[in-house]
Every structure is written in C-alpha cells, then in structure tokens.
PDB file of C-alpha atoms and ligand atoms in Angstrom:
ATOM      1  CA  MET A   1     -16.995  11.746   3.657  1.00 81.00           C
ATOM      2  CA  ASN A   2     -18.595  10.605   0.505  1.00 84.00           C
ATOM      3  CA  TRP A   3     -20.422  12.847  -2.169  1.00 82.00           C
ATOM      4  CA  GLU A   4     -23.666  12.710  -0.455  1.00 86.00           C
ATOM      5  CA  ASP A   5     -22.256  14.119   2.704  1.00 90.00           C
ATOM      6  CA  TRP A   6     -20.564  16.925   0.727  1.00 90.00           C
ATOM      7  CA  GLY A   7     -23.720  17.504  -1.444  1.00 90.00           C
ATOM      8  CA  GLN A   8     -25.604  18.159   1.837  1.00 93.00           C
ATOM      9  CA  ILE A   9     -23.173  20.405   2.993  1.00 95.00           C
ATOM     10  CA  GLY A  10     -22.967  22.216  -0.305  1.00 95.00           C
ATOM     11  CA  LYS A  11     -26.852  22.685  -0.155  1.00 95.00           C
ATOM     12  CA  GLU A  12     -26.458  24.103   3.413  1.00 96.00           C
ATOM     13  CA  ILE A  13     -24.061  26.575   2.004  1.00 96.00           C
ATOM     14  CA  GLY A  14     -26.319  27.896  -0.552  1.00 96.00           C
ATOM     15  CA  PHE A  15     -25.780  25.787  -3.745  1.00 97.00           C
ATOM     16  CA  SER A  16     -29.233  25.032  -5.762  1.00 97.00           C
ATOM     17  CA  HIS A  17     -27.689  21.481  -6.740  1.00 97.00           C
ATOM     18  CA  VAL A  18     -24.955  19.215  -6.117  1.00 96.00           C
ATOM     19  CA  VAL A  19     -24.555  16.004  -8.054  1.00 96.00           C
ATOM     20  CA  PRO A  20     -21.951  13.454  -8.386  1.00 96.00           C
ATOM     21  CA  LEU A  21     -19.390  13.855 -11.144  1.00 97.00           C
ATOM     22  CA  GLU A  22     -17.931  10.892 -13.225  1.00 97.00           C
ATOM     23  CA  VAL A  23     -14.336  12.178 -14.060  1.00 97.00           C
ATOM     24  CA  LYS A  24     -14.279  10.103 -17.211  1.00 96.00           C
ATOM     25  CA  THR A  25     -17.109  12.326 -18.740  1.00 97.00           C
ATOM     26  CA  LEU A  26     -14.532  15.295 -18.694  1.00 97.00           C
ATOM     27  CA  ARG A  27     -13.394  16.168 -22.060  1.00 95.00           C
ATOM     28  CA  LEU A  28     -10.744  19.124 -22.272  1.00 96.00           C
ATOM     29  CA  LEU A  29     -11.286  20.899 -25.837  1.00 94.00           C
ATOM     30  CA  PRO A  30      -8.692  23.037 -27.399  1.00 93.00           C
ATOM     31  CA  GLU A  31     -11.474  25.046 -29.032  1.00 92.00           C
ATOM     32  CA  VAL A  32     -12.764  26.050 -25.513  1.00 90.00           C
ATOM     33  CA  ARG A  33      -9.404  26.886 -24.290  1.00 89.00           C
ATOM     34  CA  GLN A  34      -8.761  28.982 -27.326  1.00 86.00           C
ATOM     35  CA  MET A  35     -11.893  31.151 -26.559  1.00 84.00           C
ATOM     36  CA  CYS A  36      -9.919  32.376 -23.378  1.00 78.00           C
ATOM     37  CA  GLN A  37      -7.646  33.955 -25.974  1.00 76.00           C
ATOM     38  CA  SER A  38     -10.248  36.199 -27.350  1.00 78.00           C
ATOM     39  CA  ASN A  39      -9.955  37.776 -23.989  1.00 72.00           C
ATOM     40  CA  SER A  40     -13.714  38.719 -23.689  1.00 75.00           C
ATOM     41  CA  CYS A  41     -13.595  38.423 -19.711  1.00 75.00           C
ATOM     42  CA  ARG A  42     -10.127  40.681 -19.956  1.00 79.00           C
ATOM     43  CA  MET A  43      -8.623  38.148 -17.729  1.00 80.00           C
ATOM     44  CA  TYR A  44      -6.377  36.415 -20.134  1.00 81.00           C
ATOM     45  CA  GLY A  45      -2.775  36.596 -18.930  1.00 81.00           C
ATOM     46  CA  LYS A  46      -3.806  38.386 -15.722  1.00 86.00           C
ATOM     47  CA  ASN A  47      -4.122  35.505 -13.172  1.00 91.00           C
ATOM     48  CA  TRP A  48      -2.299  32.432 -12.116  1.00 93.00           C
ATOM     49  CA  SER A  49      -5.619  30.646 -12.583  1.00 91.00           C
ATOM     50  CA  CYS A  50      -6.128  31.608 -16.264  1.00 91.00           C
ATOM     51  CA  PRO A  51      -4.570  30.680 -19.235  1.00 90.00           C
ATOM     52  CA  PRO A  52      -1.456  30.767 -19.841  1.00 91.00           C
ATOM     53  CA  GLY A  53      -0.920  30.916 -16.112  1.00 91.00           C
ATOM     54  CA  CYS A  54      -2.743  27.754 -15.469  1.00 91.00           C
ATOM     55  CA  GLY A  55      -0.828  25.509 -17.631  1.00 93.00           C
ATOM     56  CA  THR A  56      -1.145  23.876 -20.712  1.00 93.00           C
ATOM     57  CA  LEU A  57      -4.351  21.815 -21.864  1.00 95.00           C
ATOM     58  CA  GLU A  58      -1.857  18.935 -21.495  1.00 95.00           C
ATOM     59  CA  GLU A  59      -0.878  19.787 -17.978  1.00 96.00           C
ATOM     60  CA  CYS A  60      -4.633  20.441 -16.930  1.00 96.00           C
ATOM     61  CA  ARG A  61      -5.402  17.116 -18.281  1.00 96.00           C
ATOM     62  CA  GLU A  62      -2.431  15.478 -15.897  1.00 96.00           C
ATOM     63  CA  ARG A  63      -4.116  17.042 -13.065  1.00 96.00           C
ATOM     64  CA  ILE A  64      -7.632  15.643 -13.728  1.00 97.00           C
ATOM     65  CA  ALA A  65      -6.216  12.160 -14.627  1.00 97.00           C
ATOM     66  CA  ALA A  66      -4.953  12.181 -10.916  1.00 97.00           C
ATOM     67  CA  CYS A  67      -8.720  12.547  -9.904  1.00 96.00           C
ATOM     68  CA  SER A  68     -11.135   9.461  -9.235  1.00 95.00           C
ATOM     69  CA  SER A  69     -14.354  11.271  -8.532  1.00 95.00           C
ATOM     70  CA  GLY A  70     -15.882  14.578  -8.176  1.00 96.00           C
ATOM     71  CA  ILE A  71     -19.059  16.607  -7.380  1.00 96.00           C
ATOM     72  CA  LEU A  72     -20.815  19.447  -9.736  1.00 97.00           C
ATOM     73  CA  VAL A  73     -22.117  22.279  -7.911  1.00 97.00           C
ATOM     74  CA  GLN A  74     -24.583  24.869  -9.337  1.00 98.00           C
ATOM     75  CA  THR A  75     -26.459  28.160  -8.334  1.00 98.00           C
ATOM     76  CA  VAL A  76     -29.573  28.884 -10.196  1.00 97.00           C
ATOM     77  CA  GLY A  77     -31.000  32.674 -10.036  1.00 96.00           C
ATOM     78  CA  GLN A  78     -34.339  34.003 -11.036  1.00 93.00           C
ATOM     79  CA  LEU A  79     -33.924  37.135 -13.204  1.00 94.00           C
ATOM     80  CA  GLU A  80     -36.248  40.088 -13.524  1.00 90.00           C
ATOM     81  CA  ASP A  81     -36.024  39.474 -17.472  1.00 87.00           C
ATOM     82  CA  GLU A  82     -33.399  38.396 -20.106  1.00 85.00           C
ATOM     83  CA  MET A  83     -31.502  41.664 -19.760  1.00 87.00           C
ATOM     84  CA  ASP A  84     -31.166  41.630 -15.923  1.00 86.00           C
ATOM     85  CA  GLY A  85     -27.532  42.090 -15.681  1.00 92.00           C
ATOM     86  CA  GLU A  86     -27.746  42.904 -12.064  1.00 94.00           C
ATOM     87  CA  GLY A  87     -29.312  39.684 -11.211  1.00 93.00           C
ATOM     88  CA  MET A  88     -26.915  37.734 -13.236  1.00 94.00           C
ATOM     89  CA  MET A  89     -23.936  39.640 -11.232  1.00 95.00           C
ATOM     90  CA  GLU A  90     -25.640  38.885  -7.957  1.00 96.00           C
ATOM     91  CA  THR A  91     -26.212  35.144  -8.844  1.00 96.00           C
ATOM     92  CA  GLU A  92     -22.479  34.836  -9.765  1.00 95.00           C
ATOM     93  CA  ALA A  93     -21.497  36.652  -6.703  1.00 95.00           C
ATOM     94  CA  ARG A  94     -23.536  33.970  -4.575  1.00 96.00           C
ATOM     95  CA  HIS A  95     -22.211  31.020  -6.378  1.00 97.00           C
ATOM     96  CA  LYS A  96     -18.661  32.248  -6.011  1.00 95.00           C
ATOM     97  CA  GLU A  97     -19.028  32.726  -2.367  1.00 96.00           C
ATOM     98  CA  SER A  98     -20.735  29.398  -2.043  1.00 97.00           C
ATOM     99  CA  PHE A  99     -17.775  27.943  -3.925  1.00 97.00           C
ATOM    100  CA  GLN A 100     -15.239  29.321  -1.775  1.00 96.00           C
ATOM    101  CA  LYS A 101     -17.055  28.339   1.401  1.00 97.00           C
ATOM    102  CA  LEU A 102     -17.261  24.688   0.257  1.00 97.00           C
ATOM    103  CA  HIS A 103     -13.680  24.680  -1.092  1.00 97.00           C
ATOM    104  CA  ASP A 104     -12.620  26.116   2.513  1.00 96.00           C
ATOM    105  CA  ARG A 105     -14.653  23.356   4.096  1.00 96.00           C
ATOM    106  CA  LEU A 106     -13.198  20.619   1.890  1.00 96.00           C
ATOM    107  CA  LEU A 107      -9.708  21.990   2.675  1.00 96.00           C
ATOM    108  CA  LEU A 108     -10.239  22.081   6.165  1.00 96.00           C
ATOM    109  CA  ALA A 109     -11.306  18.429   6.240  1.00 95.00           C
ATOM    110  CA  GLY A 110      -8.133  17.301   4.633  1.00 95.00           C
ATOM    111  CA  GLU A 111      -9.745  16.357   1.198  1.00 94.00           C
ATOM    112  CA  ASP A 112      -7.157  16.401  -1.613  1.00 94.00           C
ATOM    113  CA  VAL A 113      -9.502  18.390  -3.965  1.00 96.00           C
ATOM    114  CA  LEU A 114      -8.804  20.147  -7.304  1.00 96.00           C
ATOM    115  CA  ALA A 115     -11.460  22.960  -7.476  1.00 97.00           C
ATOM    116  CA  ILE A 116     -12.346  24.330 -10.644  1.00 97.00           C
ATOM    117  CA  GLY A 117     -14.959  27.295 -10.725  1.00 95.00           C
ATOM    118  CA  ALA A 118     -16.960  29.450 -12.719  1.00 94.00           C
ATOM    119  CA  GLY A 119     -14.520  32.501 -13.627  1.00 88.00           C
ATOM    120  CA  CYS A 120     -11.072  33.113 -12.374  1.00 89.00           C
ATOM    121  CA  CYS A 121      -9.702  32.844  -9.102  1.00 92.00           C
ATOM    122  CA  THR A 122     -10.635  35.706  -6.858  1.00 91.00           C
ATOM    123  CA  ARG A 123      -8.836  34.728  -3.595  1.00 93.00           C
ATOM    124  CA  CYS A 124      -6.913  37.972  -3.612  1.00 94.00           C
ATOM    125  CA  LYS A 125      -8.013  41.332  -4.298  1.00 92.00           C
ATOM    126  CA  ALA A 126      -4.876  41.637  -7.019  1.00 92.00           C
ATOM    127  CA  CYS A 127      -3.595  38.314  -8.083  1.00 94.00           C
ATOM    128  CA  THR A 128       0.528  38.186  -8.151  1.00 95.00           C
ATOM    129  CA  TYR A 129       0.696  37.045 -11.892  1.00 93.00           C
ATOM    130  CA  PRO A 130       3.207  37.258 -13.324  1.00 94.00           C
ATOM    131  CA  ASP A 131       5.660  38.957 -10.821  1.00 94.00           C
ATOM    132  CA  ALA A 132       5.372  36.314  -7.930  1.00 96.00           C
ATOM    133  CA  PRO A 133       4.137  32.881  -7.056  1.00 95.00           C
ATOM    134  CA  CYS A 134       0.694  32.385  -6.363  1.00 95.00           C
ATOM    135  CA  ARG A 135      -0.145  33.653  -2.608  1.00 96.00           C
ATOM    136  CA  PHE A 136      -2.331  30.448  -1.975  1.00 95.00           C
ATOM    137  CA  PRO A 137      -1.536  27.647  -4.226  1.00 92.00           C
ATOM    138  CA  LYS A 138      -3.732  25.086  -2.226  1.00 91.00           C
ATOM    139  CA  LYS A 139      -6.808  27.507  -2.713  1.00 94.00           C
ATOM    140  CA  CYS A 140      -6.686  28.983  -5.902  1.00 94.00           C
ATOM    141  CA  PHE A 141      -8.825  27.733  -8.566  1.00 95.00           C
ATOM    142  CA  ALA A 142      -9.167  27.913 -12.287  1.00 94.00           C
ATOM    143  CA  SER A 143     -12.242  28.034 -14.250  1.00 92.00           C
ATOM    144  CA  MET A 144     -14.102  25.251 -16.095  1.00 95.00           C
ATOM    145  CA  GLU A 145     -13.458  27.275 -19.322  1.00 93.00           C
ATOM    146  CA  ALA A 146      -9.664  27.582 -18.729  1.00 93.00           C
ATOM    147  CA  TYR A 147      -9.693  23.809 -18.370  1.00 95.00           C
ATOM    148  CA  GLY A 148     -11.244  23.611 -21.615  1.00 94.00           C
ATOM    149  CA  MET A 149     -14.674  22.048 -20.510  1.00 96.00           C
ATOM    150  CA  LEU A 150     -17.763  22.898 -22.104  1.00 95.00           C
ATOM    151  CA  VAL A 151     -20.056  23.549 -18.959  1.00 96.00           C
ATOM    152  CA  THR A 152     -23.494  22.393 -21.089  1.00 96.00           C
ATOM    153  CA  GLU A 153     -21.561  19.157 -22.044  1.00 96.00           C
ATOM    154  CA  VAL A 154     -20.297  18.474 -18.558  1.00 97.00           C
ATOM    155  CA  CYS A 155     -23.928  19.152 -16.988  1.00 98.00           C
ATOM    156  CA  ARG A 156     -25.359  16.801 -19.725  1.00 97.00           C
ATOM    157  CA  ASP A 157     -23.083  14.117 -19.079  1.00 97.00           C
ATOM    158  CA  ASN A 158     -23.532  14.159 -15.497  1.00 97.00           C
ATOM    159  CA  GLY A 159     -27.510  14.526 -15.577  1.00 97.00           C
ATOM    160  CA  LEU A 160     -27.408  17.970 -14.494  1.00 97.00           C
ATOM    161  CA  GLN A 161     -29.929  20.466 -16.078  1.00 97.00           C
ATOM    162  CA  TYR A 162     -28.095  23.553 -17.337  1.00 95.00           C
ATOM    163  CA  TYR A 163     -30.959  25.495 -18.640  1.00 95.00           C
ATOM    164  CA  TYR A 164     -34.048  26.465 -16.146  1.00 96.00           C
ATOM    165  CA  GLY A 165     -36.159  28.211 -18.454  1.00 94.00           C
ATOM    166  CA  PRO A 166     -36.628  32.153 -19.584  1.00 94.00           C
ATOM    167  CA  ALA A 167     -35.168  34.734 -17.121  1.00 94.00           C
ATOM    168  CA  THR A 168     -33.181  32.210 -15.099  1.00 96.00           C
ATOM    169  CA  ILE A 169     -29.327  31.815 -15.025  1.00 96.00           C
ATOM    170  CA  ALA A 170     -27.020  29.030 -13.862  1.00 97.00           C
ATOM    171  CA  TYR A 171     -23.607  29.052 -12.589  1.00 97.00           C
ATOM    172  CA  THR A 172     -21.859  25.694 -12.298  1.00 97.00           C
ATOM    173  CA  SER A 173     -18.416  24.632 -11.009  1.00 97.00           C
ATOM    174  CA  CYS A 174     -16.761  21.375  -9.860  1.00 97.00           C
ATOM    175  CA  PHE A 175     -14.563  19.897  -7.057  1.00 97.00           C
ATOM    176  CA  LEU A 176     -12.581  16.741  -7.968  1.00 97.00           C
ATOM    177  CA  PHE A 177     -11.171  14.682  -5.432  1.00 95.00           C
ATOM    178  CA  ARG A 178      -7.492  12.932  -5.883  1.00 91.00           C
TER     179      ARG A 178
HETATM  180  S1  SF4 B   1      -4.737  32.817  -4.700  1.00 61.04           S
HETATM  181 FE1  SF4 B   1      -4.259  34.871  -5.284  1.00 61.04          FE
HETATM  182  S2  SF4 B   1      -2.370  34.786  -6.209  1.00 61.04           S
HETATM  183 FE2  SF4 B   1      -3.228  32.843  -6.351  1.00 61.04          FE
HETATM  184  S3  SF4 B   1      -4.167  32.596  -8.235  1.00 61.04           S
HETATM  185 FE3  SF4 B   1      -5.700  33.263  -6.888  1.00 61.04          FE
HETATM  186  S4  SF4 B   1      -5.637  35.602  -7.012  1.00 61.04           S
HETATM  187 FE4  SF4 B   1      -3.873  34.947  -7.935  1.00 61.04          FE
END
C-alpha cells in the first residue's frame, strides 16, 4: 500500500491530517534531545522509549537512515480557551489512541515501520525499564522529541500546518517505512 492508502486509513481511524513525509527533511537536533534531560515530563530514564533508554542520537539517526519514506499524522483539537487543560488531555488521548491503532494496522499488514509518536511509549501500564527488556520491541515507540526532532520544523518542511489558531491544539507523530 502507498502513503495515500495509509492516509485514508489514518483518517478513518480518527486523525485530522495525514501527509507524506520526506525522510531527508528530518534533522535530529542535540538541543531538542537535551530538553528531555530537564525532565519536565518526568519520564526521563523511566521508559525504554525515552532517553537514555531509546539510544543515543547517533543510534536514532541510524534507524532513520534505514527508512526511505514516511507519513506524518496529526490530531487537531478545539479547546474551550487557551487554559483548557482537560481539552488538551482529551486531544492527546485521542491522538495516542489513533496512533496505536494505525501502528497496529501497519504491523498487521507486514509493514516494516519505525513509529515515532507524541510522548513516550504507553503500550504497557508500567514499562519494564530498566530491569527487564522491552515487552513489545516491535510495538514500542519513542517520541519525536526523544529523536531530537523539532515538531514545528518537521511540519513546516513537509507542508503540514502546526498552528490552527487560538484555542486549538495539535499533536503530531510519524511513521517511517524501512
Ligand atoms: S512496550 Fe512496554 S516495555 Fe516496551 S517501551 Fe513500551 S511501555 Fe516499555
């Protein structure tokens, strides 16, 4: 299947937008990766999909270099106002649900895919990190930030809007095909 087929399926699953992604546009920036270390999300060193468990930026770069094409998927939410934390969480949860559904569909179809999401892997209630290997190495996914990607830049370079106006929020992820 080509990106348009997966784009159609992605829309049916619930994404607001799906566009093709040019792998060569991806820049992995040490300064973005370093932000993980500030641990504002409190996931640093707690999950195989987050630094340092997800590997060095060089290892991430090698994984991406093995990919030839991709898609960007995005969920846009309407908030009551700029402070609508509940609306933000609801949009994030919808995005993650759609992301996991599409990831599962891709795996079921036999696609060799590198899934990079918004936020850390939530496949398991509690990650095994660091005591035991990842339970689902094929299903786990890191975040775009863990890969050092600046999401606004990735959107811009692939013709996808990032900001949809006041009282909106957008969550963006990608799937890269090896
Ligand atoms: S699949 Fe489970 S064990 Fe593996 S990174 Fe995700 S949460 Fe952790």
